[in-house]
């Protein structure tokens, strides 16, 4: 049997975790003649049905991601008969591994593009690991043409070594769930952001934009941020003071913390709009998830987002919070634009399928083995 070893320790993270959770069951079910050795935190996987498949072998790993320990542990946990070793993220082991072929998926090179914003340990780690990955692995896969060009730009890798495979979404699941407002005790009217709260996501710009919309237009609306408030860094001191001292503003902005997928779908369904003002994205799943849920989207013009979202969103300048505010206002007041975006979004979201994504990975596996 062909043996493939995959590091899935990020399976419950946002973004990359969604990618792993959706693509892996398809790979496993479509290749019963493959043995899938999954490097994981074993105690976290009991809730997943496909881990009991006959061709799945769980290998417990205790090391923390991005640590020195993982650099030592991972190479020794890979079975000696491995035909393909696949890392779904750039944190590859530097030491030699027991595998005929090696594949890495690099979703973006934010750490190289925003080099000046990193700490020195982050700079050294990201530059060393990403460059080692593109030079020493047999195939590099990324999630957009934008990310492909960024990888070439910052690593000088040969273009032929990189393959672009778009992510997918579960369109049927997102479009069919009922609008159950009680599931997550949602506000009556709200503007939505979904994602993590790192600085490049531009939550500060979104909050500034929300505050800049005229009170009579934004009255009754809340800003719902699906993500943890912990780790939210505000580089705007004036805004920090305002958020801490203005009880009215505090009441207007809600961080939900982590939510289940069913809760997230209902949050999309009941939202007046999703605003996604990011400075940098390798792909960007939330706009597509919103589109599938009939939630109109205001989206940044930056990075991969125009490539992924096409003409199905209203674009904003992420560096201008007044422009973001104007787009929010327009979408609140103009039902015709809302309906048009909902219609276009539904069509666009159907284009991205996890099944197609998984089969393109399988094609690469086959080509490398042959």
Coordinates of C-alpha atoms in Angstrom, one line a residue:
X1 CA 0.0 0.0 0.0
X2 CA 1.1 3.6 -0.7
X3 CA 1.9 5.3 2.6
X4 CA 1.3 9.0 3.0
X5 CA 2.1 10.9 6.3
X6 CA 0.4 14.2 7.0
X7 CA 0.9 16.6 9.9
X8 CA -2.6 17.6 11.0
X9 CA -1.8 19.2 14.3
X10 CA -3.5 22.5 13.1
X11 CA -6.8 20.7 12.3
X12 CA -8.8 22.8 14.9
X13 CA -7.2 26.1 14.1
X14 CA -9.1 28.7 12.1
X15 CA -8.3 28.9 8.4
X16 CA -5.8 26.1 7.9
X17 CA -7.8 23.9 10.3
X18 CA -11.0 24.4 8.1
X19 CA -8.9 23.4 5.1
X20 CA -7.6 20.2 6.8
X21 CA -11.0 19.2 8.2
X22 CA -12.6 19.4 4.8
X23 CA -10.0 18.0 2.5
X24 CA -8.8 15.1 4.6
X25 CA -12.0 12.9 4.7
X26 CA -12.2 13.2 0.9
X27 CA -8.6 12.0 0.5
X28 CA -9.1 9.1 2.9
X29 CA -12.4 7.9 1.4
X30 CA -11.1 8.2 -2.2
X31 CA -7.9 6.3 -1.6
X32 CA -8.6 3.1 0.3
X33 CA -5.4 1.7 -1.1
X34 CA -3.4 4.5 0.7
X35 CA -2.3 4.3 4.4
X36 CA -2.8 7.7 5.9
X37 CA -0.4 8.2 8.8
X38 CA -1.7 11.3 10.6
X39 CA 0.6 13.2 13.0
X40 CA -1.7 14.7 15.5
X41 CA -2.7 15.5 19.1
X42 CA -4.5 12.2 19.5
X43 CA -6.8 13.1 22.4
X44 CA -8.4 15.9 20.2
X45 CA -9.6 13.7 17.4
X46 CA -12.2 11.4 19.1
X47 CA -15.1 13.5 17.8
X48 CA -14.2 12.9 14.1
X49 CA -15.9 9.9 12.4
X50 CA -13.2 9.3 9.7
X51 CA -10.4 8.7 12.2
X52 CA -11.7 5.1 12.6
X53 CA -11.3 4.3 8.9
X54 CA -9.2 1.2 8.2
X55 CA -6.6 3.1 6.2
X56 CA -6.0 5.7 9.0
X57 CA -3.1 5.4 11.4
X58 CA -2.9 8.1 14.2
X59 CA 0.5 9.0 15.4
X60 CA 0.5 11.0 18.6
X61 CA 2.7 14.1 18.7
X62 CA 3.1 16.2 21.8
X63 CA 5.3 19.1 20.5
X64 CA 3.9 22.6 20.3
X65 CA 3.8 24.1 16.8
X66 CA 6.7 26.4 15.8
X67 CA 8.8 25.0 18.6
X68 CA 12.3 23.6 18.7
X69 CA 10.8 20.4 20.1
X70 CA 8.7 19.8 16.9
X71 CA 11.8 20.1 14.8
X72 CA 13.2 17.1 16.8
X73 CA 10.1 15.1 17.2
X74 CA 8.4 15.2 13.8
X75 CA 11.2 13.6 11.7
X76 CA 11.3 10.7 14.1
X77 CA 7.6 10.1 14.1
X78 CA 7.3 9.7 10.3
X79 CA 7.2 6.0 9.5
X80 CA 10.1 4.7 7.5
X81 CA 8.0 3.3 4.7
X82 CA 6.4 6.8 3.9
X83 CA 6.0 7.4 0.2
X84 CA 4.8 11.0 0.6
X85 CA 5.2 13.4 3.5
X86 CA 2.8 16.3 3.3
X87 CA 2.9 19.5 5.5
X88 CA -0.4 21.5 5.1
X89 CA 1.5 24.6 6.6
X90 CA 5.0 26.0 6.2
X91 CA 6.3 24.9 9.6
X92 CA 8.2 22.0 8.0
X93 CA 11.0 20.0 9.8
X94 CA 14.5 21.1 8.8
X95 CA 16.0 17.7 9.6
X96 CA 15.9 15.0 6.9
X97 CA 12.6 12.9 6.9
X98 CA 11.9 9.3 5.9
X99 CA 9.9 9.9 2.8
X100 CA 10.4 9.4 -1.0
X101 CA 8.6 12.7 -1.8
X102 CA 7.8 15.8 0.2
X103 CA 5.0 18.3 -0.3
X104 CA 4.3 21.6 1.5
X105 CA 1.2 23.8 1.3
X106 CA 2.1 27.5 1.9
X107 CA -1.2 29.5 2.2
X108 CA 0.6 32.8 2.2
X109 CA 3.9 34.5 3.0
X110 CA 2.6 37.1 5.3
X111 CA 5.7 36.7 7.5
X112 CA 7.9 37.7 4.6
X113 CA 5.6 40.4 3.2
X114 CA 5.1 42.1 6.6
X115 CA 8.7 41.4 7.8
X116 CA 9.0 44.8 9.5
X117 CA 6.1 44.1 11.8
X118 CA 7.6 40.9 13.3
X119 CA 9.7 40.3 16.3
X120 CA 13.3 39.1 15.6
X121 CA 12.6 35.5 16.6
X122 CA 9.6 35.5 14.2
X123 CA 11.7 37.0 11.4
X124 CA 14.5 34.5 11.8
X125 CA 12.1 31.5 12.1
X126 CA 9.9 32.4 9.1
X127 CA 12.6 33.3 6.7
X128 CA 14.6 30.2 7.5
X129 CA 11.7 27.7 7.5
X130 CA 9.9 29.1 4.4
X131 CA 13.0 29.3 2.3
X132 CA 14.0 25.7 3.4
X133 CA 10.6 24.5 2.5
X134 CA 10.6 25.9 -1.1
X135 CA 14.1 24.7 -1.8
X136 CA 14.0 21.2 -0.2
X137 CA 10.5 19.9 -0.8
X138 CA 9.5 18.4 -4.1
X139 CA 6.3 20.3 -4.6
X140 CA 4.9 23.6 -3.2
X141 CA 1.2 24.1 -3.3
X142 CA -0.5 27.4 -2.6
X143 CA -4.1 28.6 -2.6
X144 CA -4.2 31.6 -5.0
X145 CA -2.3 33.1 -7.9
X146 CA -1.6 36.0 -5.7
X147 CA 0.1 33.8 -3.1
X148 CA 2.0 32.0 -5.9
X149 CA 3.4 35.3 -7.1
X150 CA 4.3 36.3 -3.5
X151 CA 6.2 33.1 -2.9
X152 CA 8.1 33.6 -6.1
X153 CA 8.8 37.2 -5.2
X154 CA 10.1 36.6 -1.7
X155 CA 11.9 33.2 -2.2
X156 CA 13.0 33.3 -5.9
X157 CA 11.7 29.8 -6.3
X158 CA 11.3 28.3 -9.8
X159 CA 7.7 28.9 -10.9
X160 CA 7.4 25.3 -12.2
X161 CA 7.7 24.0 -8.7
X162 CA 4.6 25.7 -7.5
X163 CA 1.0 24.6 -8.1
X164 CA -2.1 26.7 -7.3
X165 CA -5.1 24.9 -5.9
X166 CA -8.1 27.0 -4.7
X167 CA -9.8 26.1 -1.4
X168 CA -13.4 25.2 -1.3
X169 CA -16.5 25.7 0.9
X170 CA -19.4 23.5 1.9
X171 CA -21.9 25.4 -0.2
X172 CA -24.9 23.2 0.5
X173 CA -24.4 23.3 4.2
X174 CA -24.0 27.1 4.3
X175 CA -27.0 27.8 2.1
X176 CA -29.5 25.4 3.6
X177 CA -29.5 25.9 7.4
X178 CA -32.5 27.8 9.0
X179 CA -32.3 31.3 10.3
X180 CA -32.4 30.3 14.0
X181 CA -31.7 33.5 15.8
X182 CA -31.9 31.8 19.2
X183 CA -29.0 29.5 18.6
X184 CA -26.4 32.1 19.4
X185 CA -28.5 34.9 21.0
X186 CA -27.7 37.3 18.2
X187 CA -28.4 41.0 18.1
X188 CA -31.4 42.1 16.1
X189 CA -29.3 44.0 13.6
X190 CA -25.5 43.6 13.2
X191 CA -22.5 44.1 11.0
X192 CA -20.3 41.1 11.0
X193 CA -16.6 40.3 10.9
X194 CA -15.3 36.7 10.9
X195 CA -11.6 35.7 11.3
X196 CA -8.8 36.0 13.8
X197 CA -7.8 39.4 15.3
X198 CA -4.2 39.8 14.2
X199 CA -3.1 43.3 13.1
X200 CA -3.1 42.6 9.4
X201 CA -6.8 41.8 9.6
X202 CA -7.5 45.5 10.1
X203 CA -10.1 45.2 12.9
X204 CA -9.0 48.7 14.0
X205 CA -10.0 50.1 10.6
X206 CA -13.3 48.3 10.8
X207 CA -14.1 49.7 14.3
X208 CA -13.1 53.2 13.1
X209 CA -15.4 52.8 10.1
X210 CA -18.3 51.6 12.2
X211 CA -17.9 54.7 14.5
X212 CA -17.7 57.0 11.5
X213 CA -21.2 56.1 10.1
X214 CA -23.8 58.7 10.9
X215 CA -25.6 57.8 14.2
X216 CA -29.0 58.0 12.6
X217 CA -28.0 55.4 10.0
X218 CA -26.1 53.0 12.3
X219 CA -28.7 53.3 15.1
X220 CA -29.7 49.9 16.4
X221 CA -26.7 48.1 14.8
X222 CA -24.0 46.3 16.6
X223 CA -20.6 45.2 15.4
X224 CA -20.2 41.4 15.9
X225 CA -16.6 40.1 15.7
X226 CA -16.5 36.3 15.5
X227 CA -13.2 35.6 17.1
X228 CA -11.4 35.9 20.5
X229 CA -10.8 39.3 21.9
X230 CA -7.6 37.9 23.5
X231 CA -4.7 38.8 21.2
X232 CA -6.5 41.8 19.7
X233 CA -3.8 44.4 19.4
X234 CA -4.8 48.1 18.8
X235 CA -2.0 50.3 17.5
X236 CA -4.3 53.3 17.6
X237 CA -3.9 54.8 21.1
X238 CA -6.8 57.2 20.7
X239 CA -9.1 54.3 19.7
X240 CA -7.8 52.2 22.6
X241 CA -8.8 55.0 25.1
X242 CA -12.2 55.3 23.5
X243 CA -12.9 51.6 23.6
X244 CA -11.9 51.4 27.3
X245 CA -13.8 54.5 28.4
X246 CA -16.9 54.8 26.3
X247 CA -19.6 52.4 27.7
X248 CA -21.9 53.1 24.7
X249 CA -19.2 51.9 22.3
X250 CA -18.4 48.9 24.5
X251 CA -22.0 47.9 24.2
X252 CA -22.0 48.3 20.5
X253 CA -19.0 45.9 19.8
X254 CA -19.3 42.2 20.7
X255 CA -16.6 39.5 20.5
X256 CA -18.2 36.1 20.3
X257 CA -15.2 33.9 21.1
X258 CA -15.0 30.5 19.4
X259 CA -18.3 29.3 17.8
X260 CA -19.3 26.0 16.2
X261 CA -19.8 25.7 12.4
X262 CA -23.6 25.5 12.8
X263 CA -23.5 28.6 15.0
X264 CA -21.3 30.4 12.4
X265 CA -23.7 29.6 9.6
X266 CA -26.6 31.1 11.5
X267 CA -24.5 34.1 12.3
X268 CA -23.9 34.7 8.6
X269 CA -27.5 34.1 7.8
X270 CA -28.8 36.7 10.2
X271 CA -26.1 39.3 9.5
X272 CA -26.9 42.5 7.6
X273 CA -23.5 42.3 6.0
X274 CA -20.0 40.9 6.4
X275 CA -17.1 43.4 6.3
X276 CA -13.7 41.9 5.6
X277 CA -11.2 44.8 5.5
X278 CA -8.0 42.7 5.6
X279 CA -4.6 44.1 4.5
X280 CA -3.3 40.7 3.5
X281 CA -4.9 37.3 2.7
X282 CA -3.6 34.2 0.9
X283 CA -7.2 33.2 0.1
X284 CA -9.9 34.4 2.5
X285 CA -12.7 31.9 3.3
X286 CA -15.2 34.1 5.3
X287 CA -16.3 36.2 2.2
X288 CA -17.2 33.0 0.3
X289 CA -18.9 31.5 3.4
X290 CA -21.0 34.6 3.7
X291 CA -21.9 34.6 0.0
X292 CA -23.1 31.0 0.3
X293 CA -25.2 32.1 3.3
X294 CA -26.9 35.0 1.3
X295 CA -25.0 37.6 3.4
X296 CA -23.8 40.5 1.3
X297 CA -20.1 41.3 1.5
X298 CA -17.9 44.4 1.7
X299 CA -14.4 43.3 1.0
X300 CA -10.9 44.8 0.9
X301 CA -9.2 45.3 -2.5
X302 CA -5.9 43.9 -1.1
X303 CA -3.9 40.8 -1.8
X304 CA -5.9 37.7 -3.1
X305 CA -9.3 39.0 -2.3
X306 CA -10.3 40.4 -5.7
X307 CA -9.1 37.1 -7.3
X308 CA -11.3 35.0 -5.0
X309 CA -14.3 37.2 -4.7
X310 CA -14.6 38.4 -8.3
X311 CA -17.5 40.8 -8.9
X312 CA -19.7 39.4 -6.1
X313 CA -18.7 41.9 -3.4
X314 CA -18.6 45.6 -2.8
X315 CA -14.9 46.6 -2.5
X316 CA -13.4 49.1 -0.1
X317 CA -10.0 50.6 0.5
X318 CA -8.6 48.9 3.6
X319 CA -6.3 51.8 4.4
X320 CA -9.2 54.4 4.4
X321 CA -11.8 53.8 7.2
X322 CA -14.0 56.6 5.8
X323 CA -14.2 54.6 2.5
X324 CA -15.2 51.5 4.5
X325 CA -17.8 53.6 6.4
X326 CA -19.3 54.9 3.1
X327 CA -19.6 51.3 1.8
X328 CA -21.3 50.2 5.0
X329 CA -23.7 53.1 4.8
X330 CA -24.5 52.3 1.1
X331 CA -25.2 48.7 1.9
X332 CA -27.5 49.7 4.8
X333 CA -29.5 52.2 2.7
X334 CA -29.6 50.5 -0.7
X335 CA -31.7 47.3 -0.9
X336 CA -31.2 47.0 -4.7
X337 CA -27.4 46.8 -4.2
X338 CA -27.8 44.3 -1.3
X339 CA -30.0 42.0 -3.4
X340 CA -27.6 42.2 -6.4
X341 CA -24.7 41.2 -4.2
X342 CA -26.6 38.4 -2.6
X343 CA -27.5 37.0 -6.1
X344 CA -23.9 37.4 -7.4
X345 CA -22.4 36.0 -4.2
X346 CA -24.5 32.8 -4.4
X347 CA -23.2 32.1 -7.9
X348 CA -19.6 32.9 -7.0
X349 CA -19.6 30.7 -3.9
X350 CA -20.6 27.7 -6.0
X351 CA -17.4 27.9 -7.9
X352 CA -15.2 26.8 -5.0
X353 CA -15.6 23.1 -4.1
X354 CA -13.6 21.0 -1.5
X355 CA -14.1 17.9 -3.7
X356 CA -12.3 19.5 -6.6
X357 CA -9.6 20.8 -4.3
X358 CA -9.0 17.3 -2.8
X359 CA -8.9 15.6 -6.2
X360 CA -6.3 18.0 -7.4
X361 CA -4.2 17.1 -4.4
X362 CA -4.7 13.4 -5.3
X363 CA -3.5 14.1 -8.9
X364 CA -0.3 15.6 -7.5
X365 CA 0.3 12.6 -5.2
X366 CA -0.1 10.3 -8.2
X367 CA 2.2 12.3 -10.4
X368 CA 4.9 12.4 -7.7
X369 CA 4.8 8.7 -7.1
X370 CA 4.9 7.9 -10.8

